[in-house]
XYZ file of C-alpha atoms in Angstrom:
719
model
C -52.262 5.354 -47.284
C -51.304 3.449 -44.001
C -48.766 5.062 -41.475
C -46.408 2.344 -39.454
C -45.492 2.565 -35.804
C -43.221 -0.339 -35.545
C -44.065 -3.626 -36.879
C -48.023 -2.472 -36.444
C -49.121 -1.054 -40.054
C -52.604 1.078 -39.361
C -54.886 1.879 -42.450
C -56.151 5.739 -42.196
C -59.310 4.343 -43.271
C -61.374 3.675 -39.594
C -62.709 0.347 -40.696
C -60.364 -1.127 -42.091
C -58.284 0.228 -39.230
C -61.021 -1.471 -36.917
C -60.733 -5.011 -39.024
C -57.072 -5.060 -39.229
C -56.699 -4.483 -34.925
C -59.556 -6.640 -34.543
C -58.135 -9.212 -36.547
C -54.612 -8.763 -34.849
C -56.395 -9.286 -31.507
C -58.200 -12.159 -32.476
C -55.375 -14.329 -34.022
C -55.690 -17.451 -31.846
C -57.883 -16.020 -29.403
C -61.512 -16.671 -28.230
C -63.732 -13.808 -29.213
C -65.736 -13.889 -26.248
C -62.715 -13.564 -24.367
C -61.471 -10.654 -25.901
C -64.890 -8.043 -25.531
C -62.865 -6.151 -22.967
C -60.035 -5.190 -25.012
C -62.094 -4.055 -28.082
C -64.396 -2.278 -25.933
C -60.790 -0.132 -24.953
C -60.097 -0.307 -28.904
C -62.867 1.434 -30.098
C -61.792 4.747 -27.930
C -58.496 4.522 -29.472
C -59.441 3.881 -32.869
C -61.313 6.739 -33.370
C -58.806 8.993 -31.326
C -56.131 7.373 -33.815
C -58.227 7.809 -37.242
C -59.737 11.639 -36.202
C -56.885 13.417 -34.853
C -53.312 14.255 -35.492
C -50.772 11.688 -34.432
C -48.869 12.900 -30.774
C -46.854 10.668 -29.016
C -49.777 9.321 -26.745
C -51.131 7.930 -29.995
C -47.856 6.514 -31.266
C -47.712 4.924 -27.561
C -51.047 4.054 -27.801
C -50.333 2.158 -31.315
C -47.547 0.718 -30.107
C -49.442 -0.709 -26.900
C -51.840 -2.331 -29.253
C -49.043 -3.872 -31.433
C -47.969 -6.360 -28.723
C -51.142 -6.394 -26.866
C -52.192 -10.121 -27.924
C -49.078 -11.289 -25.819
C -50.164 -9.281 -22.680
C -52.431 -11.275 -19.946
C -54.854 -8.421 -19.417
C -58.562 -8.534 -17.424
C -60.233 -10.102 -20.493
C -58.441 -13.191 -19.586
C -61.183 -13.748 -17.186
C -64.472 -15.652 -18.982
C -67.930 -13.740 -17.912
C -70.389 -14.255 -17.158
C -68.022 -16.713 -15.786
C -69.006 -17.146 -11.606
C -71.402 -20.086 -11.088
C -73.087 -19.416 -14.523
C -72.341 -18.763 -17.915
C -73.839 -17.934 -21.553
C -73.811 -21.203 -22.301
C -75.651 -22.580 -18.996
C -78.167 -19.527 -19.933
C -78.856 -20.643 -23.385
C -79.089 -24.038 -21.925
C -81.375 -23.193 -19.507
C -83.842 -20.961 -21.962
C -84.046 -23.951 -24.563
C -85.354 -26.093 -21.823
C -87.805 -23.999 -19.849
C -89.080 -22.374 -23.321
C -89.790 -26.513 -24.330
C -91.237 -27.596 -20.603
C -88.335 -29.781 -20.153
C -87.565 -32.055 -17.347
C -86.397 -31.729 -14.845
C -85.526 -27.963 -15.607
C -88.653 -26.969 -16.069
C -89.951 -27.812 -12.847
C -87.033 -26.461 -11.328
C -87.454 -23.358 -13.141
C -91.043 -23.203 -11.259
C -89.568 -22.975 -8.131
C -87.653 -20.149 -8.903
C -90.746 -18.804 -10.260
C -92.509 -18.925 -6.914
C -89.863 -17.471 -4.966
C -91.202 -14.210 -3.207
C -87.903 -13.032 -3.895
C -87.539 -14.006 -8.098
C -90.397 -11.398 -8.134
C -90.441 -7.847 -9.956
C -92.375 -6.636 -7.403
C -90.000 -7.448 -4.634
C -89.859 -4.659 -2.202
C -86.236 -3.668 -0.706
C -86.311 -4.649 2.582
C -82.941 -2.252 2.658
C -80.759 -0.701 2.256
C -78.667 -0.106 5.668
C -74.737 1.433 5.967
C -73.977 -1.728 8.255
C -75.158 -5.459 8.501
C -73.625 -8.176 10.668
C -74.377 -10.958 12.744
C -73.839 -11.614 16.114
C -74.655 -9.132 16.929
C -77.524 -9.283 14.266
C -77.806 -5.825 12.833
C -79.948 -5.826 9.920
C -79.565 -9.545 9.293
C -82.907 -11.137 7.955
C -83.436 -7.800 5.829
C -79.459 -7.746 4.044
C -80.203 -11.662 3.444
C -83.888 -11.107 1.752
C -82.376 -8.122 -0.801
C -78.921 -10.295 -1.470
C -81.339 -12.924 -2.262
C -84.024 -11.084 -4.167
C -80.539 -9.703 -6.637
C -79.800 -12.800 -7.165
C -82.927 -14.376 -7.688
C -84.017 -11.268 -10.683
C -81.135 -11.448 -12.020
C -81.407 -15.361 -12.841
C -85.009 -14.622 -14.082
C -83.616 -11.617 -16.176
C -81.069 -14.175 -17.826
C -83.676 -17.380 -18.038
C -86.777 -14.860 -19.765
C -85.637 -11.507 -21.070
C -87.800 -9.771 -18.764
C -86.132 -6.598 -18.770
C -88.251 -5.811 -15.395
C -86.269 -8.609 -13.572
C -82.863 -6.627 -14.690
C -84.273 -3.457 -13.169
C -85.310 -5.400 -10.145
C -81.714 -6.808 -9.765
C -80.258 -3.588 -10.608
C -82.321 -1.792 -8.574
C -81.117 -3.568 -5.057
C -77.417 -3.939 -6.572
C -77.245 0.204 -6.398
C -79.010 0.702 -3.664
C -77.084 -1.209 -1.600
C -73.737 -0.177 -3.195
C -74.503 3.290 -2.660
C -75.372 2.420 1.485
C -73.383 0.282 3.048
C -70.141 0.880 4.084
C -69.520 -2.309 6.642
C -70.230 -5.815 6.977
C -69.530 -6.470 11.328
C -70.036 -9.050 14.459
C -68.117 -11.901 15.541
C -69.563 -13.939 12.621
C -68.957 -11.326 10.284
C -66.440 -13.604 7.785
C -69.492 -16.409 7.874
C -71.748 -12.841 6.876
C -70.141 -11.817 4.080
C -69.025 -15.082 2.997
C -72.764 -16.324 2.582
C -74.477 -13.266 1.662
C -71.794 -11.536 -0.751
C -72.017 -14.470 -2.993
C -75.628 -13.690 -4.203
C -74.449 -10.208 -4.684
C -71.463 -10.901 -6.354
C -73.476 -13.435 -8.818
C -76.068 -10.823 -9.523
C -73.813 -8.336 -10.624
C -71.987 -10.563 -12.675
C -75.163 -11.797 -14.671
C -76.419 -7.863 -15.377
C -72.895 -6.364 -16.139
C -72.093 -9.254 -18.900
C -75.415 -8.888 -20.798
C -77.412 -5.974 -21.968
C -79.534 -6.220 -18.910
C -79.093 -2.128 -18.860
C -76.758 -1.274 -16.051
C -74.758 0.958 -16.554
C -70.730 0.795 -17.154
C -70.203 3.411 -14.446
C -72.352 1.313 -11.931
C -71.296 -2.004 -12.781
C -67.464 -0.295 -12.401
C -68.183 1.412 -9.035
C -69.679 -2.170 -7.945
C -66.101 -3.136 -8.218
C -64.998 -0.627 -5.739
C -67.547 -1.754 -3.556
C -67.242 -5.514 -2.949
C -63.436 -4.709 -2.621
C -63.918 -2.159 -0.034
C -67.192 -3.303 1.995
C -67.184 -7.182 1.373
C -63.353 -7.945 0.801
C -62.187 -6.844 4.082
C -63.897 -9.055 6.386
C -62.839 -12.285 3.738
C -59.750 -10.550 3.227
C -57.755 -13.257 5.752
C -60.421 -16.510 6.087
C -61.360 -17.537 9.447
C -58.358 -19.049 10.887
C -60.152 -19.647 13.822
C -63.234 -21.452 12.817
C -65.062 -24.441 11.804
C -64.933 -25.361 7.692
C -67.480 -23.812 6.647
C -66.436 -19.910 7.438
C -64.058 -20.346 5.181
C -65.486 -22.144 2.482
C -67.683 -18.911 2.667
C -64.834 -17.100 2.828
C -63.172 -18.781 -0.426
C -66.701 -18.511 -2.725
C -66.754 -14.734 -2.285
C -63.116 -13.941 -2.860
C -63.285 -16.199 -5.900
C -66.334 -14.247 -6.995
C -65.061 -10.915 -6.550
C -61.960 -12.129 -7.932
C -63.407 -12.818 -11.118
C -65.813 -9.821 -11.328
C -62.927 -7.523 -10.331
C -60.607 -9.214 -13.599
C -58.020 -9.346 -10.305
C -55.814 -12.002 -11.272
C -53.554 -11.862 -8.390
C -56.607 -12.485 -5.983
C -57.773 -15.232 -8.572
C -54.242 -16.790 -7.885
C -54.148 -16.123 -3.788
C -57.563 -17.986 -3.653
C -57.398 -20.850 -5.733
C -53.370 -21.352 -3.814
C -55.331 -20.985 -0.583
C -58.490 -23.842 -1.716
C -55.551 -26.331 -1.979
C -52.765 -25.295 0.293
C -54.371 -23.072 2.899
C -53.793 -22.591 6.545
C -57.147 -23.175 8.218
C -60.055 -25.523 8.485
C -61.723 -24.670 4.968
C -58.869 -25.368 2.480
C -59.980 -28.663 0.375
C -57.158 -31.083 2.214
C -58.264 -29.561 5.641
C -62.160 -29.342 4.928
C -62.172 -32.956 3.391
C -59.453 -34.344 6.097
C -58.949 -38.021 4.946
C -58.848 -39.642 1.653
C -61.855 -41.803 2.928
C -64.360 -38.351 2.163
C -64.699 -37.730 6.002
C -64.823 -33.950 6.679
C -63.630 -31.583 9.098
C -67.305 -31.227 10.685
C -68.099 -34.575 10.357
C -68.004 -34.630 13.710
C -69.955 -31.975 14.625
C -73.241 -32.148 12.944
C -74.060 -33.047 9.366
C -75.712 -29.734 7.795
C -72.191 -27.960 9.121
C -70.408 -30.930 6.625
C -72.978 -29.951 4.004
C -72.201 -26.415 4.415
C -68.694 -26.195 4.119
C -68.570 -28.880 1.511
C -71.700 -27.142 -0.371
C -69.977 -23.897 -0.416
C -66.409 -25.410 -1.267
C -68.254 -26.373 -4.573
C -69.401 -23.202 -5.122
C -65.855 -22.225 -5.560
C -64.507 -25.242 -7.219
C -67.680 -24.083 -10.098
C -66.541 -20.252 -10.445
C -62.793 -21.949 -11.324
C -64.228 -24.517 -13.569
C -66.144 -21.857 -15.360
C -62.266 -20.243 -15.251
C -60.820 -23.484 -16.776
C -59.098 -24.200 -13.101
C -59.628 -27.642 -12.601
C -60.246 -27.685 -8.438
C -63.096 -30.416 -9.368
C -60.670 -32.968 -9.543
C -57.626 -31.892 -7.546
C -55.941 -34.345 -5.633
C -57.682 -37.490 -7.042
C -61.573 -35.461 -6.879
C -61.041 -34.961 -3.065
C -64.295 -33.026 -3.052
C -66.087 -35.802 -4.467
C -64.908 -38.287 -1.738
C -66.328 -35.789 0.706
C -69.806 -35.584 -0.700
C -69.874 -39.044 -1.507
C -68.877 -40.034 2.366
C -71.847 -37.349 3.641
C -74.498 -38.788 1.390
C -73.410 -42.560 2.192
C -74.051 -41.590 6.379
C -76.912 -39.360 5.854
C -78.110 -42.569 3.977
C -78.034 -44.398 6.804
C -74.712 -46.649 5.363
C -71.865 -47.137 7.888
C -68.981 -44.813 6.932
C -65.191 -45.517 7.953
C -64.321 -43.153 10.855
C -60.911 -41.567 12.151
C -60.091 -39.818 15.430
C -59.299 -36.197 13.964
C -58.078 -32.739 15.790
C -59.123 -29.657 13.593
C -56.495 -27.046 12.845
C -57.599 -24.355 15.176
C -56.946 -26.908 17.812
C -60.941 -26.613 19.013
C -62.416 -29.039 17.583
C -62.284 -32.502 17.273
C -59.919 -35.509 19.385
C -58.293 -33.811 22.171
C -60.085 -30.445 21.243
C -59.831 -27.978 23.745
C -63.628 -26.789 23.318
C -65.490 -29.290 21.702
C -64.082 -33.214 22.101
C -65.861 -34.724 19.427
C -64.803 -38.259 19.128
C -67.105 -40.003 16.898
C -69.593 -38.823 13.970
C -72.400 -36.691 14.692
C -75.607 -38.307 14.180
C -77.355 -34.524 14.292
C -79.382 -33.650 11.091
C -77.978 -37.495 9.849
C -80.539 -38.429 6.693
C -80.995 -34.743 6.658
C -80.151 -33.511 2.988
C -79.331 -30.080 1.884
C -79.464 -28.365 -1.603
C -76.030 -28.515 -2.667
C -75.861 -32.003 -4.440
C -77.183 -31.298 -7.594
C -73.946 -29.476 -9.098
C -71.531 -31.579 -7.942
C -73.432 -34.238 -9.594
C -73.532 -32.875 -12.967
C -69.821 -32.067 -13.103
C -68.757 -35.367 -11.911
C -71.274 -37.706 -13.643
C -71.984 -35.309 -16.948
C -68.693 -33.550 -17.384
C -66.540 -36.012 -16.202
C -68.300 -39.087 -16.631
C -67.784 -40.488 -13.024
C -69.418 -42.876 -11.093
C -71.111 -41.078 -7.786
C -73.602 -43.281 -6.445
C -74.675 -41.956 -3.200
C -74.945 -38.532 -4.203
C -76.547 -39.739 -7.243
C -79.479 -41.638 -4.565
C -79.599 -38.276 -2.853
C -80.413 -35.879 -6.360
C -82.974 -38.708 -7.176
C -84.413 -37.736 -3.943
C -84.404 -34.021 -3.871
C -85.021 -33.187 -7.282
C -85.704 -30.489 -8.249
C -83.153 -29.239 -5.708
C -84.459 -26.070 -4.015
C -82.536 -23.677 -1.954
C -82.452 -21.788 1.482
C -80.801 -18.695 2.746
C -77.013 -20.297 2.917
C -77.619 -22.242 0.072
C -77.967 -20.463 -3.392
C -78.980 -24.150 -4.438
C -81.497 -24.556 -7.950
C -79.046 -26.874 -8.932
C -81.281 -28.563 -11.305
C -82.239 -25.343 -12.847
C -78.911 -24.017 -13.530
C -76.551 -26.960 -13.989
C -78.598 -30.248 -14.931
C -76.996 -31.361 -18.199
C -77.238 -33.766 -21.032
C -73.728 -36.179 -20.402
C -70.832 -34.187 -22.552
C -70.294 -35.493 -25.847
C -66.606 -36.656 -26.528
C -64.643 -33.441 -27.924
C -61.792 -31.372 -28.929
C -61.036 -28.322 -27.409
C -62.228 -25.398 -29.220
C -59.623 -22.953 -27.751
C -56.307 -23.070 -25.585
C -56.446 -24.048 -21.724
C -56.989 -21.543 -19.348
C -53.823 -19.840 -17.253
C -53.327 -22.526 -14.713
C -53.403 -21.463 -11.239
C -52.914 -22.145 -7.557
C -49.276 -22.518 -7.809
C -47.181 -24.021 -4.342
C -43.869 -24.172 -4.099
C -41.809 -26.234 -1.470
C -38.449 -26.710 -0.620
C -37.123 -30.694 -0.968
C -33.317 -32.001 -1.020
C -33.341 -32.119 -4.483
C -34.917 -29.015 -4.978
C -37.829 -26.583 -5.607
C -41.058 -29.105 -6.015
C -43.374 -26.671 -7.740
C -47.235 -27.764 -8.078
C -50.695 -26.343 -9.279
C -54.000 -27.019 -10.280
C -55.204 -28.886 -13.497
C -56.012 -26.442 -16.344
C -58.870 -27.342 -18.673
C -60.537 -25.706 -21.591
C -63.706 -25.473 -19.750
C -66.270 -25.539 -23.055
C -65.737 -28.923 -24.381
C -64.240 -29.965 -20.977
C -60.958 -31.418 -21.985
C -57.549 -31.414 -20.339
C -54.298 -29.285 -20.929
C -52.233 -31.902 -22.032
C -49.073 -30.954 -21.156
C -47.453 -27.659 -18.863
C -44.649 -25.358 -19.726
C -42.523 -23.829 -16.789
C -40.596 -20.795 -16.843
C -37.990 -19.241 -14.143
C -36.666 -15.837 -13.937
C -34.506 -14.474 -11.428
C -36.618 -11.249 -11.065
C -40.294 -10.637 -11.190
C -39.769 -9.167 -14.654
C -39.606 -11.135 -17.963
C -37.569 -12.887 -19.848
C -38.712 -16.028 -18.282
C -36.761 -19.103 -19.491
C -37.985 -22.369 -19.957
C -37.286 -24.892 -17.335
C -39.321 -28.250 -18.869
C -42.415 -29.323 -20.446
C -44.212 -31.578 -18.384
C -47.998 -33.801 -18.464
C -47.977 -33.684 -14.772
C -49.164 -30.834 -12.633
C -45.948 -30.621 -10.809
C -42.163 -30.071 -11.436
C -39.291 -30.423 -9.162
C -36.284 -27.790 -10.116
C -33.196 -29.323 -8.857
C -31.052 -26.668 -10.662
C -31.772 -24.104 -7.777
C -28.783 -22.543 -5.677
C -29.715 -22.748 -2.207
C -30.911 -19.055 -0.757
C -31.479 -17.892 -4.144
C -35.040 -16.193 -4.948
C -36.485 -17.292 -7.950
C -40.186 -16.488 -9.938
C -42.107 -19.599 -11.628
C -44.837 -18.846 -14.224
C -46.614 -21.731 -15.832
C -48.639 -21.820 -19.123
C -51.006 -25.248 -19.884
C -50.953 -26.010 -23.598
C -53.253 -28.460 -25.585
C -53.672 -29.551 -29.190
C -55.308 -25.915 -30.205
C -52.622 -23.833 -27.991
C -51.035 -22.377 -25.496
C -52.221 -19.993 -22.604
C -50.543 -17.046 -21.073
C -48.583 -17.735 -18.182
C -49.985 -17.470 -14.603
C -49.467 -14.930 -11.975
C -45.764 -15.437 -10.987
C -44.822 -16.916 -7.699
C -42.006 -15.970 -6.001
C -39.827 -18.222 -3.842
C -36.427 -18.950 -1.989
C -34.671 -22.323 -2.515
C -34.733 -23.033 0.961
C -34.230 -20.072 3.110
C -32.202 -16.970 2.719
C -28.705 -17.362 2.985
C -27.428 -17.318 7.021
C -30.660 -18.476 7.885
C -31.450 -22.087 8.771
C -34.607 -24.163 10.117
C -34.763 -27.169 12.700
C -37.192 -28.646 15.086
C -36.195 -28.014 18.851
C -36.617 -30.283 20.969
C -39.398 -33.339 20.686
C -41.933 -32.985 17.989
C -44.284 -35.747 16.646
C -45.036 -33.775 13.168
C -41.455 -32.438 11.704
C -41.166 -29.178 10.746
C -40.859 -27.179 7.496
C -40.410 -23.295 6.285
C -40.443 -21.181 3.422
C -39.190 -17.918 2.148
C -40.716 -16.032 -0.943
C -38.627 -12.710 -0.497
C -41.220 -10.927 1.802
C -41.940 -13.298 4.794
C -41.093 -16.548 6.427
C -43.911 -19.058 6.539
C -43.364 -21.938 9.288
C -45.065 -24.583 9.369
C -44.478 -26.520 13.093
C -45.842 -28.945 15.985
C -44.260 -28.529 19.267
C -45.428 -28.919 23.191
C -44.834 -25.746 24.030
C -42.195 -23.241 25.004
C -41.810 -23.647 28.123
C -40.529 -25.594 31.496
C -36.925 -27.233 31.706
C -37.314 -28.377 27.360
C -38.783 -27.019 24.652
C -40.693 -27.936 21.917
C -41.239 -26.287 18.504
C -39.661 -25.459 14.899
C -37.127 -23.115 14.539
C -36.379 -20.681 11.857
C -33.044 -19.310 13.141
C -29.567 -17.599 12.488
C -26.876 -16.616 14.073
C -25.554 -13.283 15.900
C -22.860 -12.432 17.569
C -22.752 -9.933 20.681
C -25.293 -6.964 21.321
C -27.907 -6.715 18.520
C -31.540 -7.414 18.236
C -34.312 -8.955 16.212
C -37.816 -7.792 14.955
C -40.345 -9.143 12.991
C -43.760 -8.403 12.739
C -47.026 -11.746 13.239
C -49.225 -11.339 10.205
C -51.810 -13.722 9.534
C -52.259 -16.640 8.757
C -51.859 -18.265 11.926
C -53.978 -21.261 12.420
C -54.161 -21.786 15.774
C -54.658 -19.439 18.673
C -53.008 -21.588 21.037
C -49.674 -20.950 18.749
C -46.825 -18.704 20.258
C -45.583 -16.684 17.793
C -42.743 -14.282 18.479
C -38.672 -13.865 18.459
C -36.334 -15.769 20.288
C -32.347 -15.393 20.727
C -31.407 -18.950 22.617
C -27.893 -20.166 23.768
C -28.182 -23.438 21.839
C -30.773 -25.975 19.703
C -30.958 -28.312 22.166
C -34.386 -28.437 24.003
C -33.300 -27.389 27.480
C -31.178 -24.422 25.851
C -31.004 -20.956 27.927
C -32.654 -18.855 26.207
C -34.971 -14.965 26.075
C -38.189 -14.816 24.308
C -40.454 -12.457 23.723
C -43.749 -14.260 22.264
C -47.681 -13.821 22.480
C -49.160 -15.918 24.480
C -52.956 -17.305 24.075
C -55.040 -15.259 23.964
C -53.217 -12.515 23.084
C -50.772 -11.118 25.822
C -47.504 -10.456 25.375
C -44.561 -11.308 27.699
C -40.997 -11.981 28.189
C -40.591 -15.799 28.318
C -36.854 -17.166 29.525
C -34.637 -19.616 30.912
C -31.334 -18.679 32.724
C -30.125 -21.924 32.904
C -29.351 -25.168 30.711
C -32.793 -27.190 31.741
C -33.912 -24.702 34.109
C -37.393 -23.746 34.809
C -38.721 -21.229 32.549
C -40.082 -17.788 34.283
C -42.483 -15.533 32.442
C -42.845 -11.826 32.721
C -46.410 -10.362 33.901
C -48.462 -10.803 30.290
C -49.950 -7.471 28.872
C -52.704 -7.813 26.561
C -51.929 -6.429 23.195
C -55.513 -4.667 23.390
C -58.895 -4.907 22.099
C -58.401 -2.881 18.679
C -56.021 -6.345 17.540
C -58.312 -8.906 19.441
C -62.176 -9.601 18.762
C -64.076 -11.606 20.840
C -63.316 -15.256 20.970
C -59.671 -14.259 21.354
C -59.358 -13.947 17.748
C -56.098 -12.227 16.780
C -57.124 -10.213 13.792
C -54.486 -7.705 12.924
C -50.719 -7.797 12.205
C -48.242 -7.482 15.822
C -44.938 -6.539 16.096
C -42.341 -7.728 18.289
C -39.068 -7.109 19.533
C -36.368 -8.288 21.437
C -32.976 -6.506 22.427
C -29.812 -8.055 23.517
C -27.256 -5.677 25.835
C -24.911 -7.585 27.413
C -26.451 -10.522 29.298
C -29.704 -8.087 29.797
C -32.587 -9.040 27.317
C -35.325 -6.535 26.894
C -38.850 -7.336 25.148
C -40.762 -5.332 23.707
C -44.756 -4.998 21.548
C -46.118 -2.752 19.105
C -49.103 -1.850 16.310
C -46.100 -0.639 14.405
C -42.759 -0.367 14.333
C -42.446 2.925 16.103
C -44.320 2.879 19.099
C -42.993 0.071 21.572
C -44.429 -1.176 24.602
C -41.543 -2.442 26.837
C -42.333 -6.032 28.489
C -39.367 -6.071 30.736
C -36.558 -7.336 31.079
C -34.246 -10.420 32.270
C -30.592 -11.261 32.643
C -28.820 -14.284 31.359
C -25.522 -15.257 31.115
C -24.596 -16.464 27.972
C -21.731 -16.646 25.326
C -21.606 -13.934 22.497
C -22.920 -16.031 19.806
C -26.611 -16.839 19.896
C -29.208 -18.173 17.705
C -31.749 -15.697 16.912
C -35.069 -16.569 14.972
C -38.465 -17.592 14.894
C -40.687 -20.126 16.237
C -43.520 -22.099 15.357
C -45.283 -23.938 17.972
C -48.694 -25.242 17.712
C -49.177 -26.824 21.400
C -51.260 -29.172 20.135
C -50.815 -32.847 19.691
C -49.858 -34.092 16.505
C -51.254 -30.914 15.035
C -49.322 -28.417 13.339
C -49.434 -24.297 13.039
C -48.674 -22.128 10.396
C -47.215 -19.482 11.383
C -46.285 -16.411 9.336
C -43.817 -13.175 9.636
C -42.448 -10.187 7.465
C -40.375 -7.455 8.438
C -37.757 -9.535 10.097
C -35.039 -7.627 11.394
C -31.159 -9.156 12.547
C -27.837 -7.254 12.161
C -26.148 -8.873 9.943
């Protein structure tokens, strides 16, 4: 006997029921990716087969009928951070057969005191941090021990190692509440990655770690580790942000958080700070942002970036290959220079404006010789990817690896790449399943329409690329999404958009096995919302642009200053007649500490226009800035600091901040505040201007030939 609910026929016999639903779920799917769905299913099967049907059971049955079409948490591959189950299977065989070079690399791990199942915990503590150092050494040691013991468990199958790793994670999970210090981003980025990888190994094996503790670890990673790295490190060198990237993407996968995964991959290719791929490897030659600072810092950023790329690859997203293998160019350049050979050099000023040629902190004007010839344990992973998986030539990285194999590890670098990532060249194979869900969607308005780009998808088991992509669009976040085109490229220009209209896009990847689920949706406006425009004011060396996603204005602009007799900045603006106000919240990302964010009312778009503005001045004080006459001098009220609660040491703006400018006749009054209710008056100025003024938002980097990213939300101007 069977019961029908919509299109789903449910047998009354539970074994038949299990078989029917498993077959439904497995159709066109990979078994490994459906484990989470099946665990949920078993509970539902029992309820439906043993109890009278209720409306709840009917709803569950209907849900199961459509489940294969809904992207769920199981769409992530597990274990799927630095290591997959196939990696462990390969390593175990090599170790058992004493196969080189893996066997010698395994002995390095065995020799680590932190890989011992007898390791004595040095923590946990409720807080740890860097600068000031609070229990730093103890935390680093325990994080490494959790990871090393998890690796030993996965390779040897010895339960004592699993128990030790579980003991360490559970102890820290129940104690640690805060990661602190000026170097908190780097602290979380380096050590959080070790805990996340250990947890991923334990959770997706028969380690004995309870489901409740594994679930509690999600909350711990999100509530204790993620807040420190949530906004990356716009004020810092590349290695800080690449550390944040590796741990954010690891947390996203461990927590099955598709939104966080998408945001992290997007930042990797389009981020405002120094840690994104194009801002870490600043030129196609491979020169890095920290090439002029020290070679060990350049290597740290590259190594951390490769860890993020490896996690992405195991989820079928090819950060390794983005922009013609840009990461590879960084490794080859750095290896070649370290090996004593000449490399090309161009002057470069970083995104913060502090480091590089013309930098306000360090005037780096040549390649640094510091640590030249010292190589750190970062080269084996990229070598095995580009050579063994992709069949590319990497001569300088190959020479470094040959001199250092087997690869070790240290407190900053997980290393052990010879053990975990050495492999034979991949044979040419056909994909076993559809490609992964595309990620890293970026939109940019052009004269032709909205240009959409994304990171390439692969089927990571065989290493085969998607053959094409399907782009769909909707006017709302909810379905239905209508197909716009199918393309073999990783970009598409939508020429059918209407100016000022908000659109939502998803992209699916296709190979000869099938089609992936759709990507996490990307919202973007064709141009700016109606009434709004953007333009450069005054002379700029780099043209600016602006985007809107339905909630935030994101500006990219250069400009010398909003000061003197003539201004120079990028301006998003609309018109306002008569009395009124503009209110906005300044949020991250904001890539330079010399940025002047705020709100402005101008008589015209000319560089010398009369204006009144509320600006946050470096480092960070609010003031009313104004020019009462065309081409006149600029005046500034006494700046008022925004407060220590919003700025940590070294002048880092860390929280959102509100600004408001009110016009009443010819009187302009400025305010700032930590929220939209409690305003602090900054002062007033009298300026004689016409009824109509341009009101809007500035992006001014105050850096030569370098733009700044500035983001605003909650922008309010009267109609």
